[in-house]
């Protein structure tokens, strides 16, 4: 039985695990490592410390399906809709720009529920706080080291982390990436932004007409969502939640600032946009250094093969584009390469 390591428990990584389970049920041992404390990556759902039922999506806000992908990835969309993981977005979103024929979906249980679903279906052994630092070639296998704990050996490694983090890895992988590949990877770029989650006590009223709103005339804030309203959920026992996304210029300007200072700046601007907003019970500030891909790998091939025997692949939205279907496309193309070489 071959051991496959997937580095990254975000959408691409969870889909790879899910697809591997489908095609190689009894031939592979699937292992997933992620440096974070939980799954989701940029599909992150955060819980209120005092009331875990009160949640907020700090990363992706909703899933947009274009006509092309509605057909191409129909089986994935249908599966998530059938399980109640996706639901149509019916709440009002001010300032949303839609392309003809596109549809939007929300996640009633939080956007991380998509990733959790695919990981659960895969049966993979998932380990958190496993931060990969080195990948070395040892007697025909990949010897993978992490910040703490002993290294482990795998027959196949799939890297689904942001491209700059791939380039930060040490060991033999440095020499396995040829000069042309290195130039292509270094050309991939991402936007940066902050997200702020505000959690309220049950019974707190947030009297606004919209569920979410795009902001166009603020130096800091680009998007605000009353998150439980956007996701069409509500309970008298669960407080409401707000998520605020900053603009990219603000994120870049304050990328290396202290989170506490950034949080004060965002809250100050939020007060100007929503005067009289009640005091939240809890606030969480999230820095997204790699928020969305602004320049993907040239020609968007979906994946890059760094080594064939043993197989070492990398993929993710840096090789396509930053949304659900971009990650799905990358996972499918990675599986094509894996199937051809196993």
mmCIF file of N, CA and C in Angstrom, residues 103-187:
data_model
loop_
_atom_site.group_PDB
_atom_site.id
_atom_site.type_symbol
_atom_site.label_atom_id
_atom_site.label_comp_id
_atom_site.label_asym_id
_atom_site.label_seq_id
_atom_site.Cartn_x
_atom_site.Cartn_y
_atom_site.Cartn_z
ATOM 1 N N UNK A 103 -24.615 31.649 -10.581
ATOM 2 C CA UNK A 103 -25.426 31.461 -9.377
ATOM 3 C C UNK A 103 -24.521 31.504 -8.159
ATOM 4 N N UNK A 104 -25.055 32.007 -7.049
ATOM 5 C CA UNK A 104 -24.307 32.076 -5.802
ATOM 6 C C UNK A 104 -24.903 31.140 -4.757
ATOM 7 N N UNK A 105 -24.019 30.525 -3.974
ATOM 8 C CA UNK A 105 -24.440 29.626 -2.908
ATOM 9 C C UNK A 105 -23.741 30.013 -1.607
ATOM 10 N N UNK A 106 -24.421 29.757 -0.501
ATOM 11 C CA UNK A 106 -23.840 29.968 0.819
ATOM 12 C C UNK A 106 -23.715 28.626 1.535
ATOM 13 N N UNK A 107 -23.052 28.657 2.675
ATOM 14 C CA UNK A 107 -22.826 27.442 3.459
ATOM 15 C C UNK A 107 -23.467 27.625 4.831
ATOM 16 N N UNK A 108 -24.645 27.050 5.073
ATOM 17 C CA UNK A 108 -25.348 27.254 6.344
ATOM 18 C C UNK A 108 -24.514 26.913 7.582
ATOM 19 N N UNK A 109 -23.620 25.957 7.461
ATOM 20 C CA UNK A 109 -22.790 25.554 8.607
ATOM 21 C C UNK A 109 -21.403 26.190 8.581
ATOM 22 N N UNK A 110 -21.223 27.188 7.719
ATOM 23 C CA UNK A 110 -19.921 27.833 7.607
ATOM 24 C C UNK A 110 -19.141 27.268 6.437
ATOM 25 N N UNK A 111 -18.320 28.125 5.822
ATOM 26 C CA UNK A 111 -17.646 27.724 4.584
ATOM 27 C C UNK A 111 -16.650 26.589 4.807
ATOM 28 N N UNK A 112 -16.114 26.452 6.019
ATOM 29 C CA UNK A 112 -15.177 25.349 6.278
ATOM 30 C C UNK A 112 -15.868 23.992 6.234
ATOM 31 N N UNK A 113 -17.211 23.979 6.288
ATOM 32 C CA UNK A 113 -17.941 22.697 6.233
ATOM 33 C C UNK A 113 -17.725 21.986 4.910
ATOM 34 N N UNK A 114 -17.404 22.731 3.844
ATOM 35 C CA UNK A 114 -17.104 22.103 2.544
ATOM 36 C C UNK A 114 -15.837 21.259 2.662
ATOM 37 N N UNK A 115 -14.801 21.863 3.205
ATOM 38 C CA UNK A 115 -13.519 21.153 3.365
ATOM 39 C C UNK A 115 -13.678 19.977 4.319
ATOM 40 N N UNK A 116 -14.377 20.193 5.421
ATOM 41 C CA UNK A 116 -14.575 19.115 6.403
ATOM 42 C C UNK A 116 -15.318 17.938 5.790
ATOM 43 N N UNK A 117 -16.275 18.239 4.922
ATOM 44 C CA UNK A 117 -17.030 17.172 4.253
ATOM 45 C C UNK A 117 -16.109 16.306 3.392
ATOM 46 N N UNK A 118 -15.297 16.944 2.559
ATOM 47 C CA UNK A 118 -14.422 16.178 1.669
ATOM 48 C C UNK A 118 -13.366 15.393 2.455
ATOM 49 N N UNK A 119 -12.848 15.972 3.522
ATOM 50 C CA UNK A 119 -11.871 15.244 4.343
ATOM 51 C C UNK A 119 -12.514 14.030 5.001
ATOM 52 N N UNK A 120 -13.711 14.200 5.512
ATOM 53 C CA UNK A 120 -14.407 13.084 6.156
ATOM 54 C C UNK A 120 -14.694 11.966 5.165
ATOM 55 N N UNK A 121 -15.166 12.340 3.977
ATOM 56 C CA UNK A 121 -15.473 11.344 2.951
ATOM 57 C C UNK A 121 -14.223 10.601 2.489
ATOM 58 N N UNK A 122 -13.075 11.253 2.560
ATOM 59 C CA UNK A 122 -11.836 10.632 2.076
ATOM 60 C C UNK A 122 -11.311 9.545 3.002
ATOM 61 N N UNK A 123 -11.672 9.617 4.281
ATOM 62 C CA UNK A 123 -11.128 8.673 5.250
ATOM 63 C C UNK A 123 -9.656 8.899 5.540
ATOM 64 N N UNK A 124 -9.123 10.041 5.128
ATOM 65 C CA UNK A 124 -7.697 10.334 5.321
ATOM 66 C C UNK A 124 -7.370 10.502 6.798
ATOM 67 N N UNK A 125 -6.114 10.207 7.136
ATOM 68 C CA UNK A 125 -5.598 10.513 8.470
ATOM 69 C C UNK A 125 -5.117 11.957 8.436
ATOM 70 N N UNK A 126 -5.799 12.832 9.160
ATOM 71 C CA UNK A 126 -5.530 14.271 9.101
ATOM 72 C C UNK A 126 -4.827 14.714 10.383
ATOM 73 N N UNK A 127 -3.724 15.430 10.215
ATOM 74 C CA UNK A 127 -2.932 15.889 11.352
ATOM 75 C C UNK A 127 -2.732 17.399 11.248
ATOM 76 N N UNK A 128 -3.078 18.099 12.321
ATOM 77 C CA UNK A 128 -2.912 19.549 12.362
ATOM 78 C C UNK A 128 -1.651 19.912 13.140
ATOM 79 N N UNK A 129 -1.262 21.180 13.014
ATOM 80 C CA UNK A 129 -0.016 21.686 13.614
ATOM 81 C C UNK A 129 1.189 20.850 13.154
ATOM 82 N N UNK A 130 1.132 20.444 11.901
ATOM 83 C CA UNK A 130 2.229 19.733 11.236
ATOM 84 C C UNK A 130 2.763 20.651 10.131
ATOM 85 N N UNK A 131 3.749 21.438 10.471
ATOM 86 C CA UNK A 131 4.304 22.452 9.574
ATOM 87 C C UNK A 131 5.507 21.873 8.830
ATOM 88 N N UNK A 132 5.323 21.575 7.537
ATOM 89 C CA UNK A 132 6.389 20.958 6.733
ATOM 90 C C UNK A 132 7.505 21.965 6.501
ATOM 91 N N UNK A 133 8.755 21.518 6.709
ATOM 92 C CA UNK A 133 9.922 22.395 6.532
ATOM 93 C C UNK A 133 10.875 21.890 5.458
ATOM 94 N N UNK A 134 11.007 20.562 5.320
ATOM 95 C CA UNK A 134 11.962 19.992 4.359
ATOM 96 C C UNK A 134 11.362 18.784 3.651
ATOM 97 N N UNK A 135 11.760 18.607 2.395
ATOM 98 C CA UNK A 135 11.416 17.404 1.645
ATOM 99 C C UNK A 135 12.690 16.891 0.997
ATOM 100 N N UNK A 136 13.079 15.663 1.362
ATOM 101 C CA UNK A 136 14.312 15.052 0.854
ATOM 102 C C UNK A 136 14.006 13.720 0.184
ATOM 103 N N UNK A 137 14.828 13.347 -0.768
ATOM 104 C CA UNK A 137 14.688 12.081 -1.478
ATOM 105 C C UNK A 137 15.591 11.054 -0.814
ATOM 106 N N UNK A 138 14.998 9.970 -0.280
ATOM 107 C CA UNK A 138 15.740 8.949 0.435
ATOM 108 C C UNK A 138 15.329 7.566 -0.060
ATOM 109 N N UNK A 139 16.208 6.910 -0.820
ATOM 110 C CA UNK A 139 15.996 5.527 -1.273
ATOM 111 C C UNK A 139 14.637 5.354 -1.949
ATOM 112 N N UNK A 140 14.339 6.252 -2.874
ATOM 113 C CA UNK A 140 13.134 6.121 -3.675
ATOM 114 C C UNK A 140 11.857 6.571 -3.009
ATOM 115 N N UNK A 141 11.966 7.216 -1.849
ATOM 116 C CA UNK A 141 10.787 7.745 -1.157
ATOM 117 C C UNK A 141 11.050 9.184 -0.730
ATOM 118 N N UNK A 142 9.974 9.878 -0.415
ATOM 119 C CA UNK A 142 10.101 11.244 0.088
ATOM 120 C C UNK A 142 10.169 11.230 1.600
ATOM 121 N N UNK A 143 11.222 11.795 2.134
ATOM 122 C CA UNK A 143 11.388 11.931 3.572
ATOM 123 C C UNK A 143 10.978 13.366 3.925
ATOM 124 N N UNK A 144 9.858 13.500 4.626
ATOM 125 C CA UNK A 144 9.270 14.814 4.871
ATOM 126 C C UNK A 144 9.442 15.192 6.343
ATOM 127 N N UNK A 145 10.080 16.341 6.570
ATOM 128 C CA UNK A 145 10.325 16.832 7.924
ATOM 129 C C UNK A 145 9.366 17.964 8.254
ATOM 130 N N UNK A 146 9.095 18.131 9.549
ATOM 131 C CA UNK A 146 8.254 19.226 10.019
ATOM 132 C C UNK A 146 8.922 19.917 11.196
ATOM 133 N N UNK A 147 8.332 21.000 11.631
ATOM 134 C CA UNK A 147 8.968 21.822 12.662
ATOM 135 C C UNK A 147 9.181 21.070 13.961
ATOM 136 N N UNK A 148 8.257 20.237 14.327
ATOM 137 C CA UNK A 148 8.408 19.435 15.542
ATOM 138 C C UNK A 148 8.009 18.001 15.238
ATOM 139 N N UNK A 149 8.699 17.068 15.846
ATOM 140 C CA UNK A 149 8.429 15.655 15.591
ATOM 141 C C UNK A 149 9.368 15.088 14.549
ATOM 142 N N UNK A 150 9.385 13.774 14.453
ATOM 143 C CA UNK A 150 10.296 13.099 13.533
ATOM 144 C C UNK A 150 9.768 13.151 12.105
ATOM 145 N N UNK A 151 10.683 12.971 11.146
ATOM 146 C CA UNK A 151 10.284 12.955 9.733
ATOM 147 C C UNK A 151 9.582 11.635 9.409
ATOM 148 N N UNK A 152 8.819 11.640 8.312
ATOM 149 C CA UNK A 152 8.138 10.423 7.861
ATOM 150 C C UNK A 152 8.359 10.251 6.374
ATOM 151 N N UNK A 153 8.235 9.002 5.905
ATOM 152 C CA UNK A 153 8.466 8.707 4.500
ATOM 153 C C UNK A 153 7.145 8.424 3.779
ATOM 154 N N UNK A 154 7.097 8.911 2.518
ATOM 155 C CA UNK A 154 5.899 8.764 1.699
ATOM 156 C C UNK A 154 6.300 8.414 0.271
ATOM 157 N N UNK A 155 5.386 7.723 -0.433
ATOM 158 C CA UNK A 155 5.621 7.352 -1.832
ATOM 159 C C UNK A 155 5.232 8.468 -2.791
ATOM 160 N N UNK A 156 4.277 9.279 -2.384
ATOM 161 C CA UNK A 156 3.794 10.393 -3.201
ATOM 162 C C UNK A 156 3.565 11.588 -2.280
ATOM 163 N N UNK A 157 3.926 12.785 -2.754
ATOM 164 C CA UNK A 157 3.645 14.016 -1.999
ATOM 165 C C UNK A 157 2.933 15.001 -2.916
ATOM 166 N N UNK A 158 1.804 15.539 -2.432
ATOM 167 C CA UNK A 158 1.046 16.556 -3.144
ATOM 168 C C UNK A 158 1.074 17.828 -2.308
ATOM 169 N N UNK A 159 1.619 18.901 -2.871
ATOM 170 C CA UNK A 159 1.701 20.179 -2.172
ATOM 171 C C UNK A 159 0.555 21.072 -2.624
ATOM 172 N N UNK A 160 -0.340 21.437 -1.707
ATOM 173 C CA UNK A 160 -1.484 22.284 -2.069
ATOM 174 C C UNK A 160 -1.463 23.588 -1.266
ATOM 175 N N UNK A 161 -0.291 23.987 -0.814
ATOM 176 C CA UNK A 161 -0.122 25.215 -0.050
ATOM 177 C C UNK A 161 0.155 26.383 -0.997
ATOM 178 N N UNK A 162 0.049 27.635 -0.536
ATOM 179 C CA UNK A 162 0.356 28.769 -1.413
ATOM 180 C C UNK A 162 1.759 28.667 -2.003
ATOM 181 N N UNK A 163 1.913 29.128 -3.247
ATOM 182 C CA UNK A 163 3.176 28.986 -3.973
ATOM 183 C C UNK A 163 4.377 29.555 -3.214
ATOM 184 N N UNK A 164 4.282 30.734 -2.582
ATOM 185 C CA UNK A 164 5.450 31.223 -1.832
ATOM 186 C C UNK A 164 5.895 30.269 -0.727
ATOM 187 N N UNK A 165 4.959 29.534 -0.136
ATOM 188 C CA UNK A 165 5.320 28.569 0.904
ATOM 189 C C UNK A 165 6.014 27.339 0.312
ATOM 190 N N UNK A 166 5.674 26.990 -0.920
ATOM 191 C CA UNK A 166 6.393 25.910 -1.608
ATOM 192 C C UNK A 166 7.846 26.313 -1.810
ATOM 193 N N UNK A 167 8.055 27.551 -2.218
ATOM 194 C CA UNK A 167 9.417 28.045 -2.475
ATOM 195 C C UNK A 167 10.231 28.211 -1.204
ATOM 196 N N UNK A 168 9.581 28.228 -0.058
ATOM 197 C CA UNK A 168 10.286 28.342 1.219
ATOM 198 C C UNK A 168 10.762 26.994 1.751
ATOM 199 N N UNK A 169 10.294 25.892 1.176
ATOM 200 C CA UNK A 169 10.684 24.563 1.650
ATOM 201 C C UNK A 169 12.170 24.323 1.404
ATOM 202 N N UNK A 170 12.783 23.576 2.301
ATOM 203 C CA UNK A 170 14.208 23.274 2.211
ATOM 204 C C UNK A 170 14.412 21.801 1.905
ATOM 205 N N UNK A 171 15.664 21.418 1.700
ATOM 206 C CA UNK A 171 16.006 20.034 1.392
ATOM 207 C C UNK A 171 16.221 19.811 -0.085
ATOM 208 N N UNK A 172 16.106 18.564 -0.506
ATOM 209 C CA UNK A 172 16.347 18.212 -1.913
ATOM 210 C C UNK A 172 15.373 18.866 -2.873
ATOM 211 N N UNK A 173 14.197 19.248 -2.381
ATOM 212 C CA UNK A 173 13.209 19.871 -3.259
ATOM 213 C C UNK A 173 13.759 21.139 -3.912
ATOM 214 N N UNK A 174 14.675 21.820 -3.229
ATOM 215 C CA UNK A 174 15.257 23.051 -3.776
ATOM 216 C C UNK A 174 15.947 22.774 -5.105
ATOM 217 N N UNK A 175 16.671 21.651 -5.186
ATOM 218 C CA UNK A 175 17.404 21.309 -6.404
ATOM 219 C C UNK A 175 16.530 20.605 -7.432
ATOM 220 N N UNK A 176 15.372 20.093 -6.994
ATOM 221 C CA UNK A 176 14.480 19.395 -7.923
ATOM 222 C C UNK A 176 13.644 20.360 -8.756
ATOM 223 N N UNK A 177 13.482 21.573 -8.247
ATOM 224 C CA UNK A 177 12.758 22.597 -9.008
ATOM 225 C C UNK A 177 13.742 23.224 -9.986
ATOM 226 N N UNK A 178 13.544 22.979 -11.283
ATOM 227 C CA UNK A 178 14.504 23.509 -12.257
ATOM 228 C C UNK A 178 14.332 25.023 -12.414
ATOM 229 N N UNK A 179 15.249 25.636 -13.118
ATOM 230 C CA UNK A 179 15.283 27.094 -13.201
ATOM 231 C C UNK A 179 14.025 27.660 -13.853
ATOM 232 N N UNK A 180 13.536 26.996 -14.878
ATOM 233 C CA UNK A 180 12.324 27.461 -15.554
ATOM 234 C C UNK A 180 11.117 27.373 -14.624
ATOM 235 N N UNK A 181 10.996 26.249 -13.901
ATOM 236 C CA UNK A 181 9.900 26.089 -12.950
ATOM 237 C C UNK A 181 9.987 27.134 -11.842
ATOM 238 N N UNK A 182 11.204 27.384 -11.369
ATOM 239 C CA UNK A 182 11.392 28.362 -10.306
ATOM 240 C C UNK A 182 10.932 29.746 -10.757
ATOM 241 N N UNK A 183 11.284 30.127 -11.966
ATOM 242 C CA UNK A 183 10.874 31.430 -12.492
ATOM 243 C C UNK A 183 9.349 31.517 -12.607
ATOM 244 N N UNK A 184 8.730 30.421 -13.061
ATOM 245 C CA UNK A 184 7.276 30.406 -13.170
ATOM 246 C C UNK A 184 6.610 30.544 -11.802
ATOM 247 N N UNK A 185 7.131 29.804 -10.824
ATOM 248 C CA UNK A 185 6.561 29.846 -9.477
ATOM 249 C C UNK A 185 6.764 31.215 -8.826
ATOM 250 N N UNK A 186 7.932 31.790 -9.032
ATOM 251 C CA UNK A 186 8.214 33.099 -8.435
ATOM 252 C C UNK A 186 7.345 34.202 -9.040
ATOM 253 N N UNK A 187 6.828 33.974 -10.228
ATOM 254 C CA UNK A 187 5.978 34.978 -10.893
ATOM 255 C C UNK A 187 4.544 34.977 -10.366
#
